[in-house]
Amino acid sequence: MSRAALTHPVDGRFGAFGGQYVPETLMSALKELEDMWHEAKADPQFQLELAGHRRAFIGRPTPLYAATRLGEQYGGTHIHFKREDLCHTGAHKLNNAVGQALLAVRMGKKRIIAETGAGQHGVATATVCARFGLECTVYMGSEDMQRQSMNVRRMKLLGAKVVEVTSGTRTLKDATTEAIRDWVSNVRTTHYIIGSVVGPHPYPEMVRDLQRVIGDEAREQYLSLDGKLPDVVVACVGGGSNAIGIFTAFLDDRDVQLVGVEAAGKGIRTGEHAASLVGGRPGVLHGSYSYVLQDGDGQILPTHSISAGLDYPGVGPEHAFLRDIERVEYVAVTDKDALAAFRLCTRLEGIMPALEPSHAIHHAGVIAKELGPGGRILVCLSGRGDKDMDSVDGG
Amino acid sequence: MVAETSSRLENAVRAHGDLKLIAYIMAGHPSKKRSIEVGKRLAGTGIAALEIGIPHSDPLADGPIIQRAGQKALAAGTTVAGALEVAEAVAREGIPVVLMTYINPVLAYDPRKFAAEAAQAGVAGVIVPDLPIEEAEPVAGWLRSASLDTVFMVAPTTPPDRIATIASHSSGFVYCVTVTGITGVRRDLPEGIAELLAEVRKRTTLPVAAGFGISRQDHLKALRGKLDAAAVGSAIVDEIDRAGDGVSLVRELLKACGTGR
Ligand SMILES: Cc1ncc(COP(=O)(O)O)c(C=O)c1O
């Protein structure tokens, strides 16, 4: 299958997954968004503008970095990081927020809403709103506001209104539900910048298009090392935007194994995890049909992960499709292993990763053992760890 | 799909001069037993139909009152099967019952089984607020083949040409969402509601009902003659939440409809 055939949604679906399970009130806005996105994507002027912001505002291209000491520790493997932690504001989230803000300006929408878990997408959205002069409201669960308090302060300084969400699980799921409710009520004036490849069509496609720059750059950078591709590309999966972002460029490279790493929390068997693809069933959450952590009655289950950005009971529909056609393998890594990888990477490389990509780093170590010395692994280092100081104790 | 003959629901909500009233309660709120009791009492007030909500953890189209009721119902152990039992007990009173449910509980239960059991329970129709017409099949097909009416929604943001398509997918009635927003109690009816209702009526022979934010006598007076039925949810659920049964509120509202007795 060609890349286009693999990932181009048909009628808003990737295989059986995706769709638009939203109140009728939003349907015309989604149609407008789809049309406007396709128009903008094909407009050289828009692409030029986006490229300019990527260069001067986000700081792209981000480097490809050889994590040699970590590679030695992992038994002589070649490990490279795609350094999304070096994006302005500290994570890949800004790639998406910049593109959607440009689109909002093009659509003449002056009010922006967003949901956030780790606060990285909230900060990215607040940042682009400051940059483009847009009004910004961010929904955030009260539990996340506590564990990512630094990002709450950043958003406020950037001029965003942060709305504390106290319903349900008080984390990313309920923040997203609340943001969608706001959108239903203010859809005429407001653009909703969703933070991952989730939600109703066209969001999964649009956010993918905006994040695929990660993999497009990384593939070229990797090839320029010695003309060869990696054996394995690894990325963490919350909603799945950094993973889709890096995977997309490699989908046609059949010899490159792609692995998505979900949060196993306290262990899949304990039920306290956030691994939708590994431990969930197909269902509808936040407007799209994908793998969902739910009970037998279709009620969405509470999740747990030490990393707020992965603590979500759903996942993007394109991942569900890539899982079912077995193009991407999905695994889950526990809180404990992610924390250990966080410490190891910090000490050996002088790079403090966010807890989200720490899950991917741990799994890179697992794959390294399988590949043996000389293996080639590319890890998406989706963000930096400053925000996680309160979740990681000193030792 | 236009049925050749009018359904029971269609006949019940079609106004003849006056305005009909549709009440809403949440199954299992605050308990299964109590919701059956309240449903039966409301059935005897002269309302045209009763909507019974199936609680969901993430109700995208609902405001705080119904959301809270849903959370309480879930905390009280309400299941889809339990909600169907509530519907059955209330439907036995002879009132047309319309289930209001989000799509995921139906998918998880199995749409075919859900349709069969709802029909068995005596339910008249089903409304799924997060199931736009584009996503309707195969669920709507299962509902239709169980002889249940499928009520689809029109919103203030729905373009005129789309209204006719939505109406053609509907049976029983067409549900007109009065506000660009979620369920809740509002002081004023939104502007433009009369125009929207007129647009909808131009495009369907089905009865037209309106809901979301309708909660007061003056709302109903303003709506008389502009549509067939008005649905009142949050105001009733709020009373049930305060240990009431909504009956006196509904009687007051019925007076404003001109069909009070
Ligand atoms: C650094 C970082 N990585 C990953 C994620 C997870 O999101 P996604 O799976 O969409 O990349 C987040 C979310 O907040 C994040 O902040």
XYZ file of C-alpha atoms and ligand atoms in Angstrom:
672
model
C 0.000 0.000 0.000
C 1.265 3.477 -0.729
C 1.517 5.993 2.053
C -1.423 7.919 0.694
C -3.574 4.806 0.626
C -2.446 3.910 4.120
C -3.290 7.116 5.837
C -5.671 9.141 3.767
C -9.007 9.102 5.573
C -11.996 8.141 3.462
C -15.217 9.817 4.553
C -13.419 10.900 7.680
C -12.331 7.389 8.603
C -9.112 5.429 8.779
C -10.492 1.992 8.002
C -13.327 1.522 10.482
C -12.012 4.214 12.815
C -12.662 7.927 13.159
C -15.894 9.598 12.090
C -17.803 12.502 13.585
C -19.809 11.438 16.629
C -20.732 14.921 17.780
C -23.898 16.930 18.369
C -25.494 18.292 15.189
C -24.586 21.810 16.383
C -20.942 21.140 15.502
C -21.438 19.488 12.135
C -21.306 22.606 10.005
C -18.260 23.889 11.891
C -16.472 20.604 11.235
C -17.350 20.838 7.567
C -16.049 24.401 7.438
C -12.890 23.336 9.240
C -12.325 20.461 6.828
C -12.784 22.695 3.782
C -10.632 25.463 5.218
C -7.885 23.044 6.157
C -7.744 21.457 2.730
C -7.741 24.878 1.135
C -4.995 26.193 3.447
C -2.903 23.065 3.026
C -2.916 23.530 -0.738
C -2.194 27.266 -0.527
C 1.535 28.032 -1.081
C 1.119 31.304 0.794
C -0.156 29.471 3.880
C 2.651 26.917 3.649
C 5.209 29.684 3.314
C 3.866 31.433 6.370
C 3.801 28.168 8.334
C 7.376 27.406 7.287
C 8.463 30.843 8.471
C 6.897 30.357 11.902
C 8.384 26.893 12.152
C 11.842 28.296 11.548
C 11.813 31.477 13.568
C 9.183 30.869 16.255
C 9.258 27.126 16.967
C 12.961 26.665 16.193
C 12.757 24.010 13.470
C 14.295 21.888 12.232
C 14.956 20.361 15.619
C 18.212 18.401 15.840
C 18.757 14.678 15.582
C 20.944 13.729 18.527
C 23.095 10.637 19.062
C 22.494 9.408 22.614
C 25.775 7.508 22.749
C 26.118 7.006 26.501
C 22.564 5.736 26.773
C 23.204 3.492 23.749
C 26.261 2.014 25.501
C 24.235 1.439 28.642
C 21.644 -0.329 26.502
C 24.273 -2.791 25.209
C 25.921 -1.013 22.306
C 22.899 0.157 20.384
C 22.799 3.279 18.220
C 20.132 5.442 19.799
C 19.091 8.740 18.303
C 16.681 11.276 19.726
C 14.544 13.546 17.605
C 14.778 16.600 19.822
C 11.210 17.919 20.039
C 12.109 18.983 23.573
C 14.002 21.817 21.906
C 10.884 23.247 20.302
C 9.906 26.614 21.744
C 7.782 25.977 24.883
C 9.394 22.569 25.322
C 7.361 20.015 23.390
C 6.090 19.006 19.957
C 2.681 20.471 20.850
C 3.613 23.856 19.375
C 3.867 22.365 15.846
C 0.122 21.791 15.941
C -0.854 24.937 17.827
C 0.960 27.247 15.385
C -0.719 25.655 12.378
C -4.179 25.752 13.897
C -3.742 29.347 15.083
C -2.870 30.385 11.523
C -5.989 28.578 10.394
C -8.137 30.299 13.034
C -6.866 33.666 11.835
C -7.711 32.635 8.267
C -11.228 31.638 9.387
C -11.664 34.935 11.204
C -12.195 33.262 14.588
C -10.847 35.388 17.398
C -11.514 33.166 20.379
C -9.532 29.981 20.975
C -10.246 27.152 23.372
C -8.103 24.139 24.200
C -7.892 21.243 26.614
C -4.684 20.249 28.297
C -3.359 17.379 30.377
C 0.333 17.892 30.975
C -0.164 21.567 30.304
C 2.171 21.431 27.301
C -0.630 21.808 24.793
C -2.222 24.483 26.978
C 1.053 26.389 27.081
C 1.534 25.949 23.322
C -1.984 27.265 22.687
C -1.598 30.168 25.116
C 1.693 30.965 23.383
C 0.251 31.131 19.876
C -2.705 33.149 21.164
C -0.285 35.688 22.615
C 1.664 35.676 19.360
C -1.377 36.141 17.107
C -3.485 38.289 19.427
C -6.256 35.774 20.069
C -8.385 35.333 23.171
C -7.532 32.051 24.915
C -9.355 29.741 27.329
C -7.761 26.465 28.427
C -9.627 23.667 30.203
C -7.559 21.633 32.640
C -8.458 18.975 35.207
C -7.876 19.968 38.815
C -5.614 16.971 39.384
C -3.447 17.999 36.444
C -3.375 21.619 37.626
C -1.758 20.328 40.774
C 0.799 18.032 39.226
C 1.716 20.440 36.418
C 1.461 23.676 38.362
C 4.371 25.312 36.587
C 2.518 25.093 33.291
C -0.579 26.651 34.862
C 1.539 29.627 35.866
C 3.018 29.846 32.367
C -0.423 29.845 30.730
C -1.636 32.606 33.014
C 1.426 34.727 32.316
C 0.773 34.271 28.614
C -2.661 35.761 29.126
C -4.807 32.635 28.959
C -7.783 31.966 31.161
C -7.343 28.534 32.770
C -10.632 26.885 33.691
C -10.343 24.238 36.396
C -12.366 21.124 35.599
C -13.590 19.272 38.660
C -16.002 16.810 37.075
C -15.350 13.102 36.583
C -11.717 12.075 36.733
C -10.438 15.690 36.911
C -7.838 14.947 34.245
C -7.457 15.225 30.461
C -10.628 13.288 29.585
C -12.900 15.641 31.484
C -10.981 18.719 30.349
C -11.644 17.593 26.757
C -15.334 16.937 27.430
C -15.607 20.405 28.941
C -13.814 22.024 25.999
C -16.181 20.321 23.537
C -19.170 21.603 25.545
C -17.744 25.111 25.336
C -17.303 24.669 21.593
C -20.898 23.496 21.170
C -22.006 26.700 22.905
C -19.653 29.154 21.169
C -18.976 27.504 17.844
C -19.784 30.587 15.775
C -16.985 32.667 17.290
C -14.568 30.083 18.573
C -11.985 27.710 17.153
C -11.150 24.654 19.221
C -7.461 23.773 19.010
C -7.457 20.082 19.906
C -4.071 19.002 21.223
C -3.668 15.595 19.671
C -4.735 13.384 16.767
C -8.062 12.707 18.494
C -11.586 14.124 18.241
C -13.943 14.168 15.270
C -12.782 14.339 11.660
C -10.955 16.439 10.404
C -8.919 16.859 13.610
C -6.999 13.559 13.495
C -5.999 14.236 9.901
C -5.248 17.928 10.401
C -3.149 17.455 13.543
C -1.299 14.612 11.797
C -0.569 16.877 8.833
C 0.827 19.499 11.207
C 2.915 17.049 13.245
C 4.341 14.980 10.396
C 7.119 17.554 10.109
C 8.771 15.639 12.991
C 9.201 12.487 10.933
C 9.817 14.249 7.630
C 12.784 16.022 9.183
C 13.961 13.036 11.211
C 13.959 10.661 8.228
C 16.081 13.016 6.169
C 18.428 13.730 9.069
C 18.787 10.034 9.799
C 19.522 9.165 6.170
C 22.161 11.876 6.033
C 24.118 10.074 8.786
C 25.125 7.030 6.739
C 22.448 6.621 4.104
C 20.562 4.028 6.115
C 17.255 4.069 7.972
C 16.711 3.041 11.593
C 15.617 -0.496 12.443
C 12.983 0.775 14.845
C 11.220 4.085 15.497
C 9.758 4.453 18.998
C 7.374 7.101 20.329
C 5.072 7.487 23.317
C 1.327 7.508 22.706
C -1.157 9.571 24.699
C -3.608 10.794 22.099
C -0.859 9.908 19.659
C 0.247 13.144 17.979
C 4.019 12.946 18.440
C 3.894 9.263 17.472
C 1.873 9.853 14.293
C 4.113 12.856 13.690
C 7.255 10.745 13.575
C 5.711 7.533 12.138
C 4.057 9.049 9.069
C 7.314 9.585 7.168
C 8.318 5.949 7.764
C 5.026 4.186 6.957
C 6.211 3.192 3.482
C 9.562 1.954 4.744
C 8.465 -1.606 5.318
C 11.756 -2.609 6.942
C 11.427 0.047 9.598
C 9.577 -1.264 12.607
C 7.289 1.276 14.290
C 6.467 0.985 17.980
C 4.027 3.106 19.984
C 4.399 3.122 23.761
C 1.374 3.655 25.969
C 1.244 4.209 29.711
C 0.880 0.987 31.717
C 0.620 3.020 34.933
C 0.756 0.646 37.877
C 0.515 -2.322 35.483
C -2.091 -3.359 32.921
C -3.418 -6.067 35.250
C -4.129 -3.594 38.053
C -6.576 -1.723 35.828
C -4.765 1.478 36.805
C -3.293 2.415 33.462
C -3.961 4.510 30.368
C -3.182 2.010 27.602
C -6.186 2.257 25.263
C -4.694 0.245 22.397
C -3.145 -2.420 24.596
C -5.979 -2.724 27.113
C -9.104 -1.156 25.550
C -11.897 -1.980 23.105
C -13.272 -0.029 20.129
C -15.820 2.603 21.082
C -16.672 6.286 20.784
C -14.991 8.946 22.882
C -14.840 12.677 22.130
C -16.316 12.372 18.688
C -14.410 9.519 17.148
C -14.493 5.743 16.990
C -11.237 4.247 18.218
C -9.858 2.128 21.043
C -11.244 3.292 24.368
C -10.868 2.249 27.989
C -14.464 1.556 28.943
C -16.584 -0.739 31.035
C -19.040 -3.279 29.623
C -21.739 -0.602 29.464
C -19.702 1.831 27.402
C -18.936 4.159 30.303
C -15.450 5.623 30.020
C -13.118 4.308 32.727
C -10.850 6.375 34.942
C -7.212 6.099 33.960
C -3.892 6.362 35.710
C -0.457 7.388 34.576
C 2.329 9.240 36.335
C 2.540 11.345 33.197
C -0.400 13.683 32.741
C 0.098 13.797 28.968
C -0.519 10.062 28.589
C -3.323 9.886 31.159
C -6.176 9.605 28.668
C -8.657 6.746 28.003
C -8.746 7.190 24.223
C -6.313 7.333 21.327
C -6.331 8.735 17.804
C -8.290 6.692 15.226
C -5.334 6.445 12.845
C -3.440 4.546 15.538
C -6.384 2.161 15.909
C -6.173 1.534 12.182
C -2.373 1.119 12.165
C -2.717 -1.325 15.037
C -5.369 -3.418 13.339
C -3.455 -3.658 10.046
C -0.366 -4.485 12.135
C 1.790 -1.745 10.664
C 2.574 -0.386 14.116
C 3.099 -2.409 17.266
C 1.759 -0.963 20.513
C 3.151 -1.793 23.926
C 2.822 -0.307 27.403
C 5.427 0.784 29.963
C 4.816 1.264 33.691
C 5.237 4.411 35.795
C 8.167 2.800 37.543
C 10.066 1.936 34.365
C 9.384 5.367 32.883
C 10.747 7.042 36.015
C 13.883 4.907 35.873
C 14.383 5.833 32.212
C 13.860 9.495 33.080
C 16.683 9.298 35.646
C 18.972 7.282 33.403
C 18.606 9.649 30.469
C 19.073 12.697 32.665
C 22.283 11.349 34.200
C 23.820 9.830 31.079
C 22.894 12.371 28.460
C 22.346 15.601 30.360
C 18.922 15.708 28.787
C 15.950 15.739 31.092
C 13.068 14.215 29.132
C 9.402 14.726 29.971
C 7.790 11.738 31.680
C 5.786 11.011 28.502
C 8.771 10.242 26.216
C 10.507 8.574 29.185
C 8.096 5.716 28.480
C 9.496 5.494 24.941
C 13.090 5.702 26.188
C 12.521 2.763 28.512
C 11.102 0.710 25.683
C 14.046 1.643 23.462
C 16.137 -0.182 26.065
C 13.919 -3.259 25.749
C 14.197 -3.230 21.956
C 17.965 -2.662 22.182
C 18.312 -5.986 23.979
C 16.344 -7.711 21.230
C 18.326 -6.089 18.430
C 21.698 -6.692 20.040
C 24.825 -4.542 19.523
C 24.715 -2.367 16.436
C 20.931 -2.012 16.443
C 19.553 1.318 15.228
C 16.776 2.976 17.197
C 15.189 6.382 16.676
C 13.230 7.762 19.643
C 10.881 10.726 19.510
C 11.888 12.844 22.477
C 8.574 14.665 22.465
C 9.256 17.123 25.262
C 11.454 18.261 28.104
C 11.004 17.361 31.741
C 11.054 20.671 33.618
C 7.290 20.490 34.004
C 7.589 17.174 35.832
C 9.767 18.319 38.721
C 6.885 17.938 41.170
C 6.185 14.331 40.069
C 9.816 13.215 40.222
C 11.502 13.275 43.599
C 15.133 14.299 43.956
C 16.947 10.955 44.165
C -37.298 7.265 6.035
C -40.902 8.382 5.979
C -43.243 5.798 7.379
C -46.408 5.207 5.379
C -48.567 5.426 8.437
C -48.048 7.707 11.397
C -46.391 6.105 14.397
C -47.748 6.208 17.900
C -45.087 8.737 18.850
C -45.881 10.916 15.874
C -49.561 10.992 16.776
C -48.824 11.693 20.417
C -46.611 14.728 19.868
C -48.505 16.298 16.962
C -50.264 19.422 18.191
C -53.822 20.204 17.259
C -53.978 23.888 17.946
C -52.266 23.710 21.305
C -48.699 22.905 22.265
C -47.714 19.450 23.499
C -45.228 18.932 26.297
C -42.447 16.343 26.471
C -40.785 15.809 29.837
C -37.309 14.405 30.463
C -35.966 12.380 33.352
C -32.722 10.479 33.862
C -32.984 6.747 34.424
C -31.595 5.791 37.822
C -31.591 9.339 39.143
C -31.445 9.436 42.077
C -32.182 5.691 42.176
C -33.804 3.172 39.889
C -36.869 2.837 42.097
C -37.325 6.577 42.439
C -36.924 7.246 38.719
C -39.651 4.702 37.958
C -41.902 6.312 40.555
C -41.285 9.823 39.200
C -41.686 8.639 35.606
C -45.054 7.089 36.391
C -46.277 10.224 38.144
C -45.206 12.429 35.251
C -46.885 10.027 32.824
C -50.183 10.866 34.484
C -49.923 14.645 34.142
C -51.011 14.932 30.534
C -47.619 15.168 28.869
C -47.433 13.823 25.323
C -44.311 11.733 25.774
C -41.548 11.073 28.287
C -37.878 11.123 27.384
C -35.790 8.850 29.562
C -32.062 9.497 29.576
C -29.521 6.711 29.838
C -26.641 8.080 31.915
C -23.221 8.429 30.310
C -19.848 9.300 31.790
C -19.140 11.921 29.096
C -22.347 13.651 28.025
C -21.114 16.077 25.339
C -24.492 17.711 24.730
C -25.556 18.182 28.337
C -25.183 21.045 30.747
C -24.318 20.782 34.457
C -27.781 19.738 35.722
C -28.220 16.685 33.514
C -24.526 15.873 33.724
C -24.725 15.798 37.510
C -27.871 13.670 37.415
C -26.072 11.238 35.109
C -23.108 11.009 37.445
C -25.436 10.307 40.373
C -27.282 7.661 38.373
C -23.999 5.965 37.453
C -22.824 6.149 41.057
C -26.116 4.477 42.042
C -25.187 1.610 39.727
C -27.430 2.380 36.757
C -26.679 0.221 33.738
C -28.095 0.212 30.212
C -30.108 -2.878 31.136
C -31.339 -1.104 34.267
C -32.354 1.948 32.233
C -34.327 -0.315 29.883
C -36.143 -1.678 32.934
C -37.020 1.858 34.028
C -38.311 2.543 30.528
C -40.391 -0.623 30.544
C -41.968 0.116 33.915
C -42.913 3.656 32.848
C -44.049 2.672 29.345
C -46.541 0.302 30.945
C -48.476 3.403 32.010
C -49.320 3.898 28.347
C -47.143 6.961 27.779
C -44.880 6.953 24.686
C -41.313 6.660 25.996
C -38.347 8.016 24.044
C -34.882 6.905 25.110
C -32.175 9.541 24.991
C -28.737 7.975 24.960
C -25.230 8.695 23.787
C -23.899 6.347 21.146
C -21.178 4.545 23.102
C -23.452 2.780 25.605
C -25.509 1.539 22.629
C -22.396 0.293 20.803
C -21.099 -1.396 23.938
C -24.472 -3.051 24.598
C -24.713 -4.128 20.933
C -27.033 -1.967 18.821
C -29.053 -4.914 17.588
C -29.695 -6.216 21.087
C -30.382 -2.693 22.328
C -32.988 -2.127 19.612
C -34.696 -5.456 20.239
C -34.821 -5.005 24.002
C -35.973 -1.399 23.798
C -38.816 -2.451 21.516
C -39.607 -5.318 23.877
C -39.731 -2.817 26.744
C -42.407 -0.848 24.913
C -40.155 2.084 23.996
C -41.475 4.243 21.128
C -38.353 5.945 19.845
C -34.688 6.734 20.397
C -32.681 9.984 20.281
C -28.885 9.835 20.115
C -27.491 13.373 20.431
C -23.974 12.459 19.311
C -25.124 10.509 16.269
C -25.435 12.870 13.308
C -27.072 11.484 10.169
C -23.692 10.752 8.560
C -22.925 8.226 11.302
C -26.468 6.933 11.735
C -26.065 3.559 10.064
C -26.033 0.773 11.011
C -27.488 1.758 14.402
C -30.525 3.546 12.960
C -31.200 0.531 10.756
C -31.397 -1.759 13.773
C -33.720 0.667 15.524
C -35.995 0.919 12.500
C -36.154 -2.803 12.019
C -37.319 -3.099 15.630
C -40.097 -0.598 14.730
C -38.584 2.124 16.880
C -38.737 5.718 15.744
C -35.398 7.422 15.115
C -35.499 11.065 16.111
C -32.703 13.205 14.651
C -31.769 16.707 15.706
C -31.631 19.999 13.853
C -29.544 22.814 15.369
C -29.444 26.580 14.853
C -26.176 26.011 12.985
C -27.720 23.502 10.562
C -27.783 24.893 7.003
C -31.294 24.956 5.437
C -30.615 22.272 2.803
C -29.387 19.945 5.504
C -32.600 20.368 7.524
C -34.580 18.470 4.887
C -32.050 15.613 4.877
C -32.157 15.334 8.658
C -35.951 15.343 8.581
C -35.941 12.574 5.990
C -33.867 10.415 8.349
C -36.240 11.115 11.225
C -39.390 9.391 12.300
C -41.733 10.167 15.189
C -40.750 13.828 15.149
C -37.900 16.162 14.285
C -36.048 17.497 17.314
C -35.095 21.119 16.987
C -32.301 22.199 19.318
C -33.243 25.771 20.225
C -29.829 26.992 21.335
C -26.334 26.836 19.966
C -25.269 25.011 23.055
C -25.932 22.358 25.622
C -28.924 21.478 27.785
C -29.706 23.719 30.717
C -32.077 26.227 32.228
C -32.184 29.627 30.568
C -34.068 32.811 31.297
C -34.782 33.848 27.718
C -35.474 31.858 24.620
C -32.732 32.435 22.092
C -33.321 34.903 19.302
C -34.004 33.395 15.942
C -35.853 30.411 17.329
C -39.098 31.262 15.520
C -37.255 31.520 12.202
C -35.512 28.199 12.776
C -38.768 26.464 13.641
C -40.426 27.906 10.551
C -37.523 26.649 8.408
C -37.892 23.178 9.851
C -41.674 23.070 9.463
C -41.341 24.084 5.836
C -39.224 21.004 5.226
C -41.045 18.195 6.956
C -44.488 16.736 7.419
C -43.392 15.213 10.729
C -44.272 16.937 13.975
C -41.579 19.333 15.159
C -40.446 19.439 18.771
C -37.993 21.849 20.350
C -35.779 21.478 23.364
C -32.613 22.646 25.208
C -33.118 25.587 27.509
C -36.914 25.543 27.570
C -37.936 25.720 31.201
C -40.545 28.424 31.845
C -44.193 29.166 31.231
C -43.397 32.279 29.213
C -41.120 30.214 26.961
C -44.028 27.906 26.189
C -46.457 30.751 25.609
C -44.010 32.264 23.152
C -43.687 28.954 21.346
C -47.380 28.172 20.954
C -48.428 27.847 17.336
C -44.824 27.694 16.147
C -44.319 23.981 16.644
C -45.928 20.794 17.911
C -44.172 20.050 21.158
C -41.677 21.486 23.612
C -39.269 19.335 25.607
C -38.375 20.326 29.157
C -35.429 18.567 30.776
C -33.047 20.378 33.107
C -35.779 22.209 35.043
C -37.508 18.905 35.870
C -34.262 17.063 36.591
C -33.244 19.877 38.911
C -36.461 19.391 40.923
C -35.887 15.643 41.076
C -32.362 16.371 42.266
C -33.884 18.316 45.172
C -36.031 15.329 46.135
C -39.066 16.614 44.228
C -40.913 14.842 41.423
C -41.415 17.689 38.956
C -45.165 17.053 38.840
C -46.317 20.481 39.967
C -43.793 22.164 37.679
C -45.064 20.097 34.760
C -48.692 20.945 35.618
C -47.791 24.634 35.619
C -46.024 24.284 32.295
C -48.976 22.382 30.828
C -51.217 25.302 31.681
C -49.022 27.537 29.554
C -49.352 25.010 26.735
C -53.098 25.282 26.811
C -53.409 21.550 27.337
C -53.345 21.543 31.135
C -56.131 19.786 32.894
C 5.994 15.943 26.016
C 4.729 15.235 25.657
N 4.802 14.088 24.984
C 3.711 13.394 24.639
C 2.453 13.825 24.988
C 1.273 12.964 24.628
O 0.521 13.453 23.560
P 0.586 12.799 22.120
O 0.394 11.333 22.289
O -0.501 13.452 21.382
O 1.908 13.099 21.533
C 2.309 15.033 25.689
C 0.978 15.536 26.068
O 0.786 16.430 26.784
C 3.486 15.748 26.026
O 3.415 16.901 26.708
